[in-house]
Short mmCIF file of C-alpha atoms in Angstrom, two decimals:
data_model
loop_
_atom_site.label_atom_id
_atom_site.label_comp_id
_atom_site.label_asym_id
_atom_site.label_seq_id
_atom_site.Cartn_x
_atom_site.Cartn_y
_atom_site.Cartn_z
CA UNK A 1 -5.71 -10.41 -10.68
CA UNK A 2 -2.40 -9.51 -9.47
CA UNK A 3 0.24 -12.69 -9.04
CA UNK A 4 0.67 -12.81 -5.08
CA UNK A 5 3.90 -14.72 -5.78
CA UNK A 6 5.22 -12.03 -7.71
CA UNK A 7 4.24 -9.46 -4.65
CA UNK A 8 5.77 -11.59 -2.37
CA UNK A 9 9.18 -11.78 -3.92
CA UNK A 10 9.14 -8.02 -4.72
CA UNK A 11 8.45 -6.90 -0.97
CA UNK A 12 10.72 -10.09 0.25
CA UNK A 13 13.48 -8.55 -1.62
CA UNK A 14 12.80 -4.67 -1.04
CA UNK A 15 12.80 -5.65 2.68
CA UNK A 16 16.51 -4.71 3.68
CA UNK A 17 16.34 -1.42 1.62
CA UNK A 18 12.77 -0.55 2.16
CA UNK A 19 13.17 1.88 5.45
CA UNK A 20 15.92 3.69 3.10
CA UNK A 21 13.08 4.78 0.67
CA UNK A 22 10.37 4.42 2.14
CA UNK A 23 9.66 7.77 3.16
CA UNK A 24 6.45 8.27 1.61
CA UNK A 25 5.11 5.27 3.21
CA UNK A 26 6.23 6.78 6.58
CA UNK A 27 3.98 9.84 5.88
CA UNK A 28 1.16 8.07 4.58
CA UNK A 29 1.00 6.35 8.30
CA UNK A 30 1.60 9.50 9.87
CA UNK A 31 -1.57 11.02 8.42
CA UNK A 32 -3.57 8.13 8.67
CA UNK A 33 -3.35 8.41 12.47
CA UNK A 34 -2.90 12.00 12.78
CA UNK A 35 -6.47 12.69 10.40
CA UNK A 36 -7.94 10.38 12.65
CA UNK A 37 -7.46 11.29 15.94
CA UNK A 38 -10.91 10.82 16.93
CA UNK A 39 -10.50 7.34 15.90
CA UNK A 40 -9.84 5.32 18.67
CA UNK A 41 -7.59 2.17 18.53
CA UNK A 42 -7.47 0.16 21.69
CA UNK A 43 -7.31 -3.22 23.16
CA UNK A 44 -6.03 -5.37 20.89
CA UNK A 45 -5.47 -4.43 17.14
CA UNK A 46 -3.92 -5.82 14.01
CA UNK A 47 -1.62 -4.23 11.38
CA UNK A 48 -3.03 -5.90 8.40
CA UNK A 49 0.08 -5.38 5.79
CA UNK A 50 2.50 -4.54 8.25
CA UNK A 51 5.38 -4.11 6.43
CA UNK A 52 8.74 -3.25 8.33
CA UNK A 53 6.58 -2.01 11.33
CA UNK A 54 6.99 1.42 11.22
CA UNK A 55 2.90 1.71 11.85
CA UNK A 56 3.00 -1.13 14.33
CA UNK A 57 5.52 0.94 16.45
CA UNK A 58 3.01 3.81 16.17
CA UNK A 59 0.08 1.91 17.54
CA UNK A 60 2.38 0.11 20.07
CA UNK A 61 3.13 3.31 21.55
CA UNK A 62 -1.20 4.44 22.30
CA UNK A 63 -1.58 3.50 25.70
CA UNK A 64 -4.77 2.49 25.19
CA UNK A 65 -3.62 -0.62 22.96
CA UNK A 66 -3.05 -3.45 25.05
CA UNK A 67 -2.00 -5.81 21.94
CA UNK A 68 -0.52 -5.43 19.22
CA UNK A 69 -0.33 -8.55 15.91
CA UNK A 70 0.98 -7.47 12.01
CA UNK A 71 0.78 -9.69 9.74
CA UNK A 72 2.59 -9.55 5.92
CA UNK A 73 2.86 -11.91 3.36
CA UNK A 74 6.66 -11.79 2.99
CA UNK A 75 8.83 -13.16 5.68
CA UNK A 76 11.71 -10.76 5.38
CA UNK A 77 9.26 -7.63 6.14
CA UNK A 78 8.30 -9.55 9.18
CA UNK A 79 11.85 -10.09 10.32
CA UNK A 80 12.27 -6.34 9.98
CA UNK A 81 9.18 -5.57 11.82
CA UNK A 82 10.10 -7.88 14.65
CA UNK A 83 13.29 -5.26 15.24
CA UNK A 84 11.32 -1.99 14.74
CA UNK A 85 8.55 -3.97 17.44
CA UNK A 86 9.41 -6.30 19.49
CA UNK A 87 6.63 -6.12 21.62
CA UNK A 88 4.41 -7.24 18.68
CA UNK A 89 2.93 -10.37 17.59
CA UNK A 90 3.92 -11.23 14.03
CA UNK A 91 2.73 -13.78 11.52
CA UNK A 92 3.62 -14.39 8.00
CA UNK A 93 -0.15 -14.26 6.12
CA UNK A 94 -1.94 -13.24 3.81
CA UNK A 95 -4.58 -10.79 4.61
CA UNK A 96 -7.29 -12.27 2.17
CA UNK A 97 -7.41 -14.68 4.63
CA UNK A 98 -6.60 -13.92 8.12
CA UNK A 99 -5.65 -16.40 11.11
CA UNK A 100 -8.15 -15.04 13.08
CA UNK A 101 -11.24 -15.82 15.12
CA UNK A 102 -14.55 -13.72 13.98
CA UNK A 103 -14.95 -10.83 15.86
CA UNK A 104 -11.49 -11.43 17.69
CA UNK A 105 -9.57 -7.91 17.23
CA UNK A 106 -11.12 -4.28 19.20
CA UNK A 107 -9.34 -2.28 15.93
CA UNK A 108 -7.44 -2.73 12.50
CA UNK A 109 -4.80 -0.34 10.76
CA UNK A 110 -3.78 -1.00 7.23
CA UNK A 111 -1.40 1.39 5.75
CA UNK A 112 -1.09 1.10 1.62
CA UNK A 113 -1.50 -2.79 1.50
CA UNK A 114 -4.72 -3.68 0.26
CA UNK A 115 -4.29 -2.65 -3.36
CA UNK A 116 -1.91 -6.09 -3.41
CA UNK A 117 -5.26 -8.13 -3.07
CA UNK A 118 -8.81 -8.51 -4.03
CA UNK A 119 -9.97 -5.17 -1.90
CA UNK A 120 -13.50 -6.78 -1.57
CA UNK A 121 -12.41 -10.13 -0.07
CA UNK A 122 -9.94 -7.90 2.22
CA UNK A 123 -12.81 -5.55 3.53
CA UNK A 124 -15.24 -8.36 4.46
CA UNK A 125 -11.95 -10.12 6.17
CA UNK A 126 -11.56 -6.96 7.87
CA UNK A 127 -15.37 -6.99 8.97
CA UNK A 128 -15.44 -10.69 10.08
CA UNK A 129 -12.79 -10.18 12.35
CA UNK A 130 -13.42 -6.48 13.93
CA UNK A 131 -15.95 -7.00 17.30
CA UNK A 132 -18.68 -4.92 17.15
CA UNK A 133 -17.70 -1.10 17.17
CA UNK A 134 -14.39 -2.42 16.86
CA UNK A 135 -12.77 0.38 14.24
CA UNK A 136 -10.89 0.11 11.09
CA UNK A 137 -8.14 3.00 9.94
CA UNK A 138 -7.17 2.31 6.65
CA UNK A 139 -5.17 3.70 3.42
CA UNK A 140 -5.04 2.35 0.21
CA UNK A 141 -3.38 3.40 -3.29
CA UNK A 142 -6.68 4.72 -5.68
CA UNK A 143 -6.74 4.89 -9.83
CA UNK A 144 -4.18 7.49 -10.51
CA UNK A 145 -1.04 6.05 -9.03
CA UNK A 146 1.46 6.55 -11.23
CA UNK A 147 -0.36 6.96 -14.52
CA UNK A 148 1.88 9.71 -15.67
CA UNK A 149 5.13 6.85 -14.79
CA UNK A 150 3.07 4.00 -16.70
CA UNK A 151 2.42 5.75 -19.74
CA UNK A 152 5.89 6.58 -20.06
CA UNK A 153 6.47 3.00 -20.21
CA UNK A 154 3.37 2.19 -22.50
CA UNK A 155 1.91 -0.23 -19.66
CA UNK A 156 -0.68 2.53 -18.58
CA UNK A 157 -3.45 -0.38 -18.68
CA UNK A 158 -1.66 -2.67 -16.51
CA UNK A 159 -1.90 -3.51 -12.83
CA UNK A 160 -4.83 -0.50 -12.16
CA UNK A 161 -6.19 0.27 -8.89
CA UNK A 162 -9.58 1.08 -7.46
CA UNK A 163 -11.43 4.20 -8.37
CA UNK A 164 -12.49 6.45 -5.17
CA UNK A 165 -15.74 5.35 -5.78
CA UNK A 166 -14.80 1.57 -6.14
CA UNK A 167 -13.47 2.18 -2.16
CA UNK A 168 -16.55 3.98 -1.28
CA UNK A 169 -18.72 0.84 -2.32
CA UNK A 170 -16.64 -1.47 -0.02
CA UNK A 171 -17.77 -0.22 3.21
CA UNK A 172 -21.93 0.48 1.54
CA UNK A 173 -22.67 -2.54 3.97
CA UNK A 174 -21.99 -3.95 8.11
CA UNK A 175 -20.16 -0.21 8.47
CA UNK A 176 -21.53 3.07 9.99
CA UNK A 177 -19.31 6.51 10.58
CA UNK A 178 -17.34 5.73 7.37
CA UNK A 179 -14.98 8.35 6.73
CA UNK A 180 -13.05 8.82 2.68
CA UNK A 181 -10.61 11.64 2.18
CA UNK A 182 -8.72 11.44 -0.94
CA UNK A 183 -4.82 13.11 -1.08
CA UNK A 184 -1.76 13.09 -3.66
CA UNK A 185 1.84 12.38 -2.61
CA UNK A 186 4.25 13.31 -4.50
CA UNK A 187 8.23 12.05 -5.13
CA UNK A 188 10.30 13.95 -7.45
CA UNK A 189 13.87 12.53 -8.24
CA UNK A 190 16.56 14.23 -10.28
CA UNK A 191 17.96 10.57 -12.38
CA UNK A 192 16.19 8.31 -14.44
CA UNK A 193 18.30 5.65 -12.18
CA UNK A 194 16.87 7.38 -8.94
CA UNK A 195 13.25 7.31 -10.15
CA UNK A 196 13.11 3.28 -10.83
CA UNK A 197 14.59 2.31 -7.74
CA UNK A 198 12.35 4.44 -5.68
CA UNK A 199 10.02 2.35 -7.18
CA UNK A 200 11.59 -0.70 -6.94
CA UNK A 201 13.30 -0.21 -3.40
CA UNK A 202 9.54 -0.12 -2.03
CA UNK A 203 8.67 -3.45 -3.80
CA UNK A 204 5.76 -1.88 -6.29
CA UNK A 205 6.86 -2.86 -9.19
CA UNK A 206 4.65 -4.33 -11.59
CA UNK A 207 2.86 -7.67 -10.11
CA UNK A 208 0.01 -7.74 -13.12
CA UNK A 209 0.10 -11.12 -15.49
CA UNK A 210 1.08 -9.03 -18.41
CA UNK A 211 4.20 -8.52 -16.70
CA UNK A 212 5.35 -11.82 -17.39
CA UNK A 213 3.48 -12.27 -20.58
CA UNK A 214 5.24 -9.18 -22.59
CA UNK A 215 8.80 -8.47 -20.65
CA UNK A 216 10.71 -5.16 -21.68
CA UNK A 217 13.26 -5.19 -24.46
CA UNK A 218 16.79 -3.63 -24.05
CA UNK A 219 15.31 -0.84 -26.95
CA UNK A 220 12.43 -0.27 -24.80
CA UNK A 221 14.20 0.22 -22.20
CA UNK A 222 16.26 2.43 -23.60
CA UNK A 223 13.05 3.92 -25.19
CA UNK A 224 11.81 4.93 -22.06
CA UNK A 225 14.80 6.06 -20.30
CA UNK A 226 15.03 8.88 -23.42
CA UNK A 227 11.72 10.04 -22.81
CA UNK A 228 12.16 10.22 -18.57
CA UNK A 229 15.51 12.07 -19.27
CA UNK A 230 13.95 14.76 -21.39
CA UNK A 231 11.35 15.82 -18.98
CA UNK A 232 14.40 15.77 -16.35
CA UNK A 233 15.61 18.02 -18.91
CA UNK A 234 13.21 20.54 -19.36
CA UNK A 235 11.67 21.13 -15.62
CA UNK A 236 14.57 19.54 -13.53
CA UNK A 237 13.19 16.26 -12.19
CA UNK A 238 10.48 13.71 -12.95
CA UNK A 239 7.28 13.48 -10.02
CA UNK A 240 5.73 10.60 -9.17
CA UNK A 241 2.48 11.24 -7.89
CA UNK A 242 0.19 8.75 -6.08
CA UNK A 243 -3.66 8.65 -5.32
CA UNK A 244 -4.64 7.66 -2.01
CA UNK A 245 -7.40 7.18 -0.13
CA UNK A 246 -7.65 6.82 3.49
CA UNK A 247 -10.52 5.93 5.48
CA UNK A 248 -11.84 5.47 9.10
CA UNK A 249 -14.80 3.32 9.45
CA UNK A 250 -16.93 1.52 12.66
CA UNK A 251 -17.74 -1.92 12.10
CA UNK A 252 -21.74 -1.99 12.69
CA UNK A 253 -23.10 -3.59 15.64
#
């Protein structure tokens, strides 16, 4: 169980630097909504996660939306997305439990956000509040994510995301015309330095409970930073490569 305080604070703080670094997260929308074309988001539709807005901008700007509402659990995020959308509604929530009526929003987009939460209580959240036929484009980070980074810093066990198939299993039931592709991004950065605040610019640093429970010495720090510089060493850079999975699905009627 990740510590939604903990998440909060990270993407509160990332929020003035986040557009800086974040783009990754820029491309992950982009292919979300270009892989999905068919897909079609109108009337009114949420940005569950919404982040600075860049993906509530994007659906602002389909003609066939008529409204558009994000909603993120830290306030500064929303205070950037109100600037990148102004035409948006925006609420500071969580999406494990959204402000909505049942069966009160035509579509939902979700861009990299549900791996904060408990994906199961998310999905059915998602169902309650899609109408009928109402359709769902979503993206999440899958098991994978960093693993190479993690082990680095011996806390490869920590904080783990779904499997494929774990995501697969979310939409068995109420869904029809589910769609799963599965895709790698990459980052590569030339600086230990560079590589950690990549990470920590976007707010995804660790949120698990052993987090807290065994903080990293100055040794281990040091420890790790060794081991990062000497694969910068030998090939030039260090990757970070993250799993995701995106997926289109109708809510059944």
């Amino acid at each position: 169980m990740l510590d939604k305080q903990q998440v909060q604070r990270q993407f509160d703080r990332s929020a003035g630097t986040y557009n800086n670094v974040a783009g990754m997260q820029r491309d992950i929308v982009d292919h979300l909504l270009a892989s999905n074309d068919d897909v079609v988001l109108s009337g009114s539709v949420l940005d569950a996660g919404c982040g600075t807005g860049y993906g509530l901008k994007k659906i602002a700007e389909r003609c066939s939306v008529q409204a558009v509402t994000g909603v993120d659990l830290a306030p500064n995020m929303i205070q950037m997305a109100a600037k990148a959308c102004p035409s948006a509604g925006l609420i500071v929530g969580d999406i494990e439990r959204l402000p909505f009526a049942a069966a009160s929003q035509d579509g939902i987009f979700s861009s990299s956000a549900i791996q904060w939460c408990d994906a199961d209580v998310v999905i059915r959240e998602f169902n309650r509040c899609l109408v009928p036929g109402g359709a769902l484009l979503m993206s999440t980070f899958v098991q994978g994510t960093l693993a190479e980074w993690r082990a680095l810093w011996g806390r490869s066990n920590e904080q783990s995301f779904l499997r494929v198939r774990d995501v697969e299993w979310l939409f068995a039931c109420n869904w029809s015309n589910v769609r799963l592709e599965r895709r790698t991004f990459v980052q590569t950065f030339t600086t230990f330095t560079d590589a950690v605040a990549s990470i920590r610019d976007l707010g995804a640093g660790d949120a698990s409970p052993q987090r807290a429970r065994t903080p990293m010495t100055k040794s281990q720090l040091a420890l790790v930073k060794r081991r990062v510089n000497r694969i910068i060493d030998q090939q030039g850079f260090i990757a970070l490569k993250y799993q995701l999975a995106f997926v289109s699905a109708i809510k059944a009627r």
